[in-house]
Tab-separated table of C-alpha atoms in Angstrom:
chain	number	residue	atom	x	y	z
N	57	MET	CA	89.410	81.021	131.633
N	58	ASN	CA	93.058	82.086	131.544
N	59	ALA	CA	93.267	81.287	127.817
N	60	ILE	CA	90.200	83.392	127.053
N	61	LEU	CA	91.416	86.259	129.235
N	62	SER	CA	94.799	86.289	127.522
N	63	LYS	CA	93.105	87.107	124.201
N	64	PHE	CA	91.471	90.198	125.707
N	65	GLN	CA	94.504	91.460	127.624
N	66	ARG	CA	95.388	93.726	124.707
N	67	PHE	CA	92.083	95.553	125.263
N	68	PRO	CA	91.968	96.522	128.979
N	69	TYR	CA	89.222	99.108	128.466
N	70	VAL	CA	87.029	96.430	126.910
N	71	LEU	CA	87.591	94.310	130.027
N	72	LEU	CA	86.501	97.189	132.277
N	73	VAL	CA	83.355	97.747	130.225
N	74	LEU	CA	82.538	94.035	130.344
N	75	ALA	CA	82.944	93.992	134.132
N	76	THR	CA	80.533	96.881	134.655
N	77	PHE	CA	78.108	95.471	132.091
N	78	PHE	CA	77.779	92.181	133.950
N	79	TRP	CA	77.444	94.009	137.269
N	80	GLY	CA	74.652	96.052	135.698
N	81	THR	CA	72.821	92.894	134.639
N	82	ASN	CA	73.024	91.681	138.233
N	83	PHE	CA	70.627	94.429	139.380
N	84	VAL	CA	68.081	93.695	136.646
N	85	PHE	CA	68.110	89.898	136.631
N	86	SER	CA	68.277	89.459	140.402
N	87	ARG	CA	65.165	91.610	140.783
N	88	MET	CA	63.350	89.171	138.497
N	89	LEU	CA	64.785	86.103	140.260
N	90	VAL	CA	63.757	87.125	143.800
N	91	GLU	CA	60.155	86.612	142.705
N	92	TYR	CA	60.940	82.884	142.548
N	93	MET	CA	63.718	82.545	145.115
N	94	PRO	CA	64.017	84.451	148.429
N	95	PRO	CA	67.039	86.788	148.610
N	96	LEU	CA	69.195	84.969	151.160
N	97	GLN	CA	68.766	81.638	149.417
N	98	LEU	CA	69.561	83.284	146.087
N	99	SER	CA	72.713	84.859	147.524
N	100	PHE	CA	73.923	81.651	149.197
N	101	ILE	CA	73.288	79.453	146.142
N	102	ARG	CA	74.883	82.014	143.826
N	103	TRP	CA	78.131	82.090	145.792
N	104	THR	CA	78.150	78.324	146.289
N	105	ILE	CA	78.029	77.779	142.541
N	106	ALA	CA	80.555	80.559	141.917
N	107	SER	CA	83.043	79.066	144.383
N	108	LEU	CA	82.745	75.608	142.798
N	109	VAL	CA	83.308	77.029	139.314
N	110	PHE	CA	86.226	79.227	140.421
N	111	LEU	CA	88.039	76.641	142.573
N	112	PRO	CA	89.721	74.628	139.754
N	113	PHE	CA	91.312	77.813	138.381
N	114	VAL	CA	92.704	78.941	141.751
N	115	TYR	CA	93.445	75.664	143.545
N	116	LYS	CA	97.229	75.736	143.005
N	117	GLU	CA	97.495	79.378	144.080
N	118	LEU	CA	95.324	78.645	147.108
N	119	ARG	CA	97.725	75.943	148.315
N	120	GLN	CA	100.734	78.108	147.564
N	121	HIS	CA	99.461	81.126	149.527
N	122	GLY	CA	97.723	79.179	152.303
N	123	PRO	CA	99.953	80.439	155.155
N	124	VAL	CA	99.527	84.094	154.128
N	125	LEU	CA	95.756	83.735	153.902
N	126	LEU	CA	95.570	81.979	157.269
N	127	LYS	CA	97.651	84.706	158.878
N	128	ASN	CA	95.215	87.364	157.628
N	129	TRP	CA	92.008	85.523	158.556
N	130	LYS	CA	90.603	88.514	160.462
N	131	VAL	CA	90.947	90.808	157.445
N	132	LEU	CA	89.458	88.164	155.160
N	133	THR	CA	86.513	87.722	157.541
N	134	VAL	CA	85.728	91.447	157.468
N	135	MET	CA	85.952	91.452	153.675
N	136	ALA	CA	83.728	88.388	153.391
N	137	CYS	CA	81.056	89.681	155.777
N	138	THR	CA	80.858	93.119	154.160
N	139	GLY	CA	81.592	92.376	150.493
N	140	VAL	CA	80.360	88.864	149.718
N	141	ALA	CA	77.694	88.182	152.348
N	142	GLY	CA	76.579	91.665	153.408
N	143	PHE	CA	76.470	93.724	150.229
N	144	ASN	CA	74.975	91.154	147.877
N	145	SER	CA	72.385	89.868	150.338
N	146	LEU	CA	71.233	93.385	151.198
N	147	ILE	CA	70.924	94.263	147.503
N	148	TYR	CA	68.787	91.161	146.886
N	149	ILE	CA	66.580	92.044	149.854
N	150	ALA	CA	66.314	95.679	148.739
N	151	ILE	CA	65.219	94.994	145.159
N	152	GLN	CA	62.046	93.385	146.494
N	153	TYR	CA	60.910	96.895	147.464
N	154	THR	CA	62.544	99.177	144.884
N	155	THR	CA	63.417	99.160	141.199
N	156	SER	CA	66.702	97.866	139.821
N	157	ILE	CA	67.344	101.330	138.344
N	158	ASN	CA	66.868	102.994	141.734
N	159	ALA	CA	69.113	100.389	143.355
N	160	SER	CA	71.887	100.999	140.830
N	161	LEU	CA	71.549	104.770	141.238
N	162	VAL	CA	71.888	104.604	145.015
N	163	ASN	CA	74.715	102.091	144.525
N	164	SER	CA	76.559	104.848	142.638
N	165	LEU	CA	77.329	106.369	146.030
N	166	ALA	CA	79.916	103.624	146.617
N	167	PRO	CA	82.921	105.559	145.208
N	168	LEU	CA	81.805	108.579	147.223
N	169	LEU	CA	81.661	106.672	150.500
N	170	ILE	CA	84.989	105.043	149.680
N	171	VAL	CA	86.510	108.537	149.420
N	172	ILE	CA	85.065	109.529	152.818
N	173	LEU	CA	86.200	106.324	154.548
N	174	SER	CA	89.621	106.583	152.920
N	175	VAL	CA	90.017	110.078	154.374
N	176	LEU	CA	88.890	108.949	157.830
N	177	PHE	CA	90.745	105.642	158.108
N	178	LEU	CA	93.496	105.714	155.482
N	179	LYS	CA	94.395	109.380	156.134
N	180	GLU	CA	94.133	110.273	152.453
N	181	LYS	CA	94.062	113.960	151.559
N	182	PHE	CA	90.686	115.585	150.958
N	183	LYS	CA	90.293	118.408	148.429
N	184	GLY	CA	87.660	121.140	148.500
N	185	ILE	CA	86.097	120.047	145.231
N	186	GLN	CA	85.536	116.603	146.773
N	187	PHE	CA	83.363	118.178	149.472
N	188	VAL	CA	81.279	119.790	146.724
N	189	GLY	CA	80.971	116.375	145.112
N	190	ILE	CA	79.681	114.863	148.357
N	191	ILE	CA	76.955	117.495	148.641
N	192	VAL	CA	75.903	117.104	144.991
N	193	SER	CA	75.708	113.310	145.295
N	194	LEU	CA	73.705	113.465	148.520
N	195	VAL	CA	71.218	115.793	146.819
N	196	GLY	CA	70.956	113.268	143.981
N	197	VAL	CA	70.262	110.415	146.394
N	198	LEU	CA	67.530	112.454	148.101
N	199	ILE	CA	65.923	113.118	144.713
N	200	VAL	CA	65.953	109.409	143.857
N	201	ILE	CA	64.694	108.002	147.156
N	202	THR	CA	62.026	110.695	147.638
N	203	GLN	CA	60.981	110.591	143.958
N	204	GLY	CA	61.369	114.369	143.895
N	205	SER	CA	58.588	114.863	146.451
N	206	LEU	CA	59.158	117.611	149.028
N	207	GLU	CA	56.356	116.159	151.168
N	208	ARG	CA	58.067	112.766	151.222
N	209	LEU	CA	61.337	114.466	152.188
N	210	LEU	CA	59.709	116.400	155.039
N	211	THR	CA	57.872	113.348	156.384
N	212	LEU	CA	60.875	111.037	155.813
N	213	THR	CA	58.699	108.406	154.148
N	214	PHE	CA	61.463	106.875	152.045
N	215	ASN	CA	61.245	103.626	150.119
N	216	ARG	CA	62.719	101.024	152.457
N	217	GLY	CA	64.358	99.287	149.525
N	218	ASP	CA	66.433	102.390	148.758
N	219	LEU	CA	67.469	102.657	152.405
N	220	ILE	CA	68.516	98.988	152.454
N	221	VAL	CA	70.630	99.658	149.359
N	222	LEU	CA	72.320	102.482	151.282
N	223	VAL	CA	73.274	100.024	154.033
N	224	GLY	CA	74.555	97.619	151.400
N	225	VAL	CA	76.611	100.374	149.766
N	226	PHE	CA	78.151	101.171	153.149
N	227	CYS	CA	79.133	97.499	153.505
N	228	TRP	CA	80.714	97.534	150.051
N	229	SER	CA	82.595	100.734	150.879
N	230	VAL	CA	84.015	99.174	154.047
N	231	TYR	CA	85.020	96.132	151.999
N	232	SER	CA	86.732	98.322	149.400
N	233	VAL	CA	88.687	100.336	151.973
N	234	VAL	CA	89.843	97.184	153.767
N	235	MET	CA	90.805	95.664	150.412
N	236	LYS	CA	92.667	98.841	149.486
N	237	LYS	CA	94.605	98.812	152.760
N	238	TYR	CA	95.587	95.139	152.801
N	239	SER	CA	95.557	94.064	149.140
N	240	GLY	CA	99.290	94.655	148.735
N	241	GLY	CA	100.128	91.629	150.863
N	242	LEU	CA	97.312	89.356	149.697
N	243	PRO	CA	97.105	87.285	146.489
N	244	LYS	CA	94.101	88.524	144.495
N	245	ARG	CA	92.402	85.373	143.196
N	246	PRO	CA	92.925	83.141	146.268
N	247	THR	CA	91.766	86.017	148.473
N	248	PHE	CA	88.573	86.314	146.464
N	249	LEU	CA	87.920	82.565	146.690
N	250	VAL	CA	88.508	82.457	150.446
N	251	THR	CA	86.194	85.429	151.023
N	252	MET	CA	83.548	83.503	149.064
N	253	TYR	CA	83.828	80.545	151.445
N	254	ILE	CA	83.843	82.687	154.587
N	255	GLY	CA	80.891	84.675	153.274
N	256	MET	CA	78.996	81.465	152.589
N	257	LEU	CA	79.643	80.304	156.155
N	258	GLY	CA	78.234	83.592	157.437
N	259	LEU	CA	75.195	83.301	155.171
N	260	PHE	CA	74.453	79.662	155.994
N	261	PRO	CA	72.488	80.224	159.255
N	262	PHE	CA	70.347	82.896	157.558
N	263	PHE	CA	69.923	80.596	154.571
N	264	LEU	CA	68.585	77.834	156.850
N	265	PHE	CA	66.316	80.270	158.730
N	266	GLU	CA	64.819	81.582	155.499
N	267	ARG	CA	64.165	78.041	154.296
N	268	THR	CA	62.033	77.355	157.376
N	269	TYR	CA	59.316	79.749	156.206
N	270	ALA	CA	60.051	80.030	152.468
N	271	PRO	CA	61.603	76.766	151.277
N	272	VAL	CA	62.612	76.555	147.622
N	273	GLN	CA	63.347	73.361	145.719
N	274	ILE	CA	65.750	73.919	142.848
N	275	THR	CA	64.129	71.115	140.838
N	276	ASP	CA	60.751	72.863	141.037
N	277	LEU	CA	62.036	76.112	139.537
N	278	PRO	CA	61.445	76.983	135.860
N	279	PRO	CA	64.469	76.338	133.611
N	280	GLU	CA	64.890	80.067	132.911
N	281	VAL	CA	65.181	80.775	136.643
N	282	ILE	CA	67.841	78.093	137.078
N	283	GLY	CA	69.647	79.548	134.088
N	284	GLY	CA	69.427	83.008	135.665
N	285	VAL	CA	70.997	81.772	138.906
N	286	LEU	CA	73.820	80.120	136.956
N	287	TYR	CA	74.319	83.365	135.056
N	288	LEU	CA	74.644	85.374	138.291
N	289	ALA	CA	77.101	82.820	139.660
N	290	VAL	CA	79.387	82.945	136.623
N	291	PHE	CA	79.237	86.375	134.993
N	292	PRO	CA	78.537	89.081	137.646
N	293	SER	CA	80.479	87.035	140.205
N	294	ILE	CA	83.545	85.522	138.510
N	295	VAL	CA	83.905	87.049	135.041
N	296	SER	CA	83.396	90.628	136.262
N	297	PHE	CA	85.986	90.108	139.004
N	298	VAL	CA	88.619	88.699	136.622
N	299	CYS	CA	88.012	91.370	133.967
N	300	TRP	CA	88.046	94.183	136.523
N	301	ASN	CA	91.313	93.119	138.130
N	302	GLU	CA	93.055	92.683	134.790
N	303	GLY	CA	91.801	96.095	133.676
N	304	ILE	CA	93.054	97.747	136.869
N	305	ILE	CA	96.484	96.154	136.444
N	306	GLN	CA	96.890	97.670	132.969
N	307	VAL	CA	94.972	100.954	133.255
N	308	GLY	CA	95.410	101.794	136.933
N	309	PRO	CA	92.841	102.178	139.723
N	310	GLY	CA	92.294	105.919	139.179
N	311	LYS	CA	91.095	105.663	135.604
N	312	SER	CA	89.345	102.341	136.211
N	313	SER	CA	87.143	103.714	139.005
N	314	ASN	CA	85.348	105.979	136.527
N	315	PHE	CA	84.058	102.905	134.698
N	316	LEU	CA	81.924	102.020	137.743
N	317	HIS	CA	79.578	104.804	136.664
N	318	LEU	CA	78.645	102.669	133.643
N	319	ILE	CA	76.739	100.285	135.946
N	320	VAL	CA	73.852	102.745	136.175
N	321	LEU	CA	73.781	103.196	132.402
N	322	PHE	CA	73.789	99.456	131.718
N	323	THR	CA	71.179	98.731	134.404
N	324	ALA	CA	68.775	101.338	133.061
N	325	ALA	CA	69.344	100.358	129.421
N	326	ILE	CA	68.787	96.647	130.039
N	327	ALA	CA	65.742	97.198	132.261
N	328	VAL	CA	64.125	99.432	129.644
N	329	LEU	CA	65.061	97.220	126.672
N	330	ILE	CA	63.543	94.068	128.157
N	331	GLY	CA	60.486	96.048	129.227
N	332	VAL	CA	60.590	95.453	132.984
N	333	GLU	CA	61.024	99.122	133.981
N	334	THR	CA	60.874	102.673	132.675
N	335	VAL	CA	63.089	105.635	133.469
N	336	THR	CA	61.412	108.571	135.247
N	337	ILE	CA	62.530	112.185	135.147
N	338	THR	CA	63.387	112.126	138.874
N	339	GLN	CA	65.622	109.081	138.335
N	340	PHE	CA	67.345	110.841	135.444
N	341	VAL	CA	67.910	114.082	137.367
N	342	GLY	CA	68.906	112.311	140.583
N	343	GLY	CA	71.200	109.916	138.755
N	344	LEU	CA	72.897	112.779	136.924
N	345	ALA	CA	73.510	114.553	140.238
N	346	ILE	CA	74.869	111.391	141.855
N	347	LEU	CA	77.269	110.651	139.020
N	348	THR	CA	78.437	114.274	138.840
N	349	GLY	CA	79.135	114.318	142.556
N	350	VAL	CA	80.892	110.966	142.453
N	351	ILE	CA	83.225	112.111	139.663
N	352	LEU	CA	84.075	115.294	141.574
N	353	ALA	CA	84.638	113.454	144.858
N	354	SER	CA	86.422	110.355	143.634
N	355	ASN	CA	88.390	111.881	140.758
N	356	PRO	CA	88.792	115.672	141.197
N	357	GLU	CA	91.721	115.644	138.746
N	358	PHE	CA	89.102	115.106	136.012
N	359	LEU	CA	87.701	118.617	136.613
N	360	TYR	CA	91.117	120.218	136.970
N	361	LYS	CA	92.272	118.758	133.647
N	362	TRP	CA	89.072	119.909	131.945
N	363	ILE	CA	89.478	123.471	133.273
N	364	ARG	CA	93.101	123.608	132.193
N	365	ARG	CA	92.178	122.326	128.743
N	366	GLU	CA	89.411	124.919	128.322
N	367	ARG	CA	91.483	127.834	129.622
N	368	PRO	CA	93.236	129.671	126.761
N	369	VAL	CA	97.000	129.539	126.811
N	370	GLU	CA	98.568	132.964	127.140
N	371	LYS	CA	101.405	133.544	124.757
N	372	SER	CA	104.469	135.212	126.177
N	373	VAL	CA	105.724	138.306	124.371
N	374	SER	CA	109.467	138.732	124.124
N	375	ARG	CA	110.917	142.184	124.606
């Protein structure tokens, strides 16, 4: 893995695109897989395989940083429960009731919620344009989850899948803020591996409970389903993580965060290309509003730079 990554290190933007592409495929393929495998079992098996594949590449670092990781076990537990176990399991549950495109659109609120939580708990400064972004994104979410129906908005009859995605996005936002606060003193790859194991421990009781009423035998699954599970374990789990971190190191977190918006584009494109879903006008309008609001709230400098670029430069006249 390190040898392959080293060849792409000269192209950090390609790494960021690859990360978001694989995360986009996660929404589409997992929605197809939950028809054969219940969500909690899918989540547990995915992370079990991912941890086994990732362990040989991180084993030496894990031993080296063992004391630091043990000292921060409370932080790692919060990250595991919200990021690994909570977010992914909730997404897999949600896509049983909503479309992968809707799920990815609502998931686009993650940078927005991260901004809000960062202001509340990390005491980051909040600009006026960011408040506008929050309002615009919330309007976009309402358009998506109500399908543009005023009656559905007034009666609050939302798709439960979209609401579950919202809970999952909140979990991911908590994970991101905790990671942002404590990542400076934690080794990246060993931290990720340990959160996998802690998350799996948290998922295990729910995994066993789900198997009591919906048992699944791996050997009875079609080969394409097994291949899909392996894909989720390797590419959206490990490869995306490695590519994303390397991209952030070279490009910086500010610029890199904008690439998260590509997840919606990739999810919609893949779902339409393979013929499992179609894009509706309400999804397009709502998604556009969400992404616009997210850019304003998470990266207000983008608008300021655009305004300054468009504003004509006044020439000074010497006297």
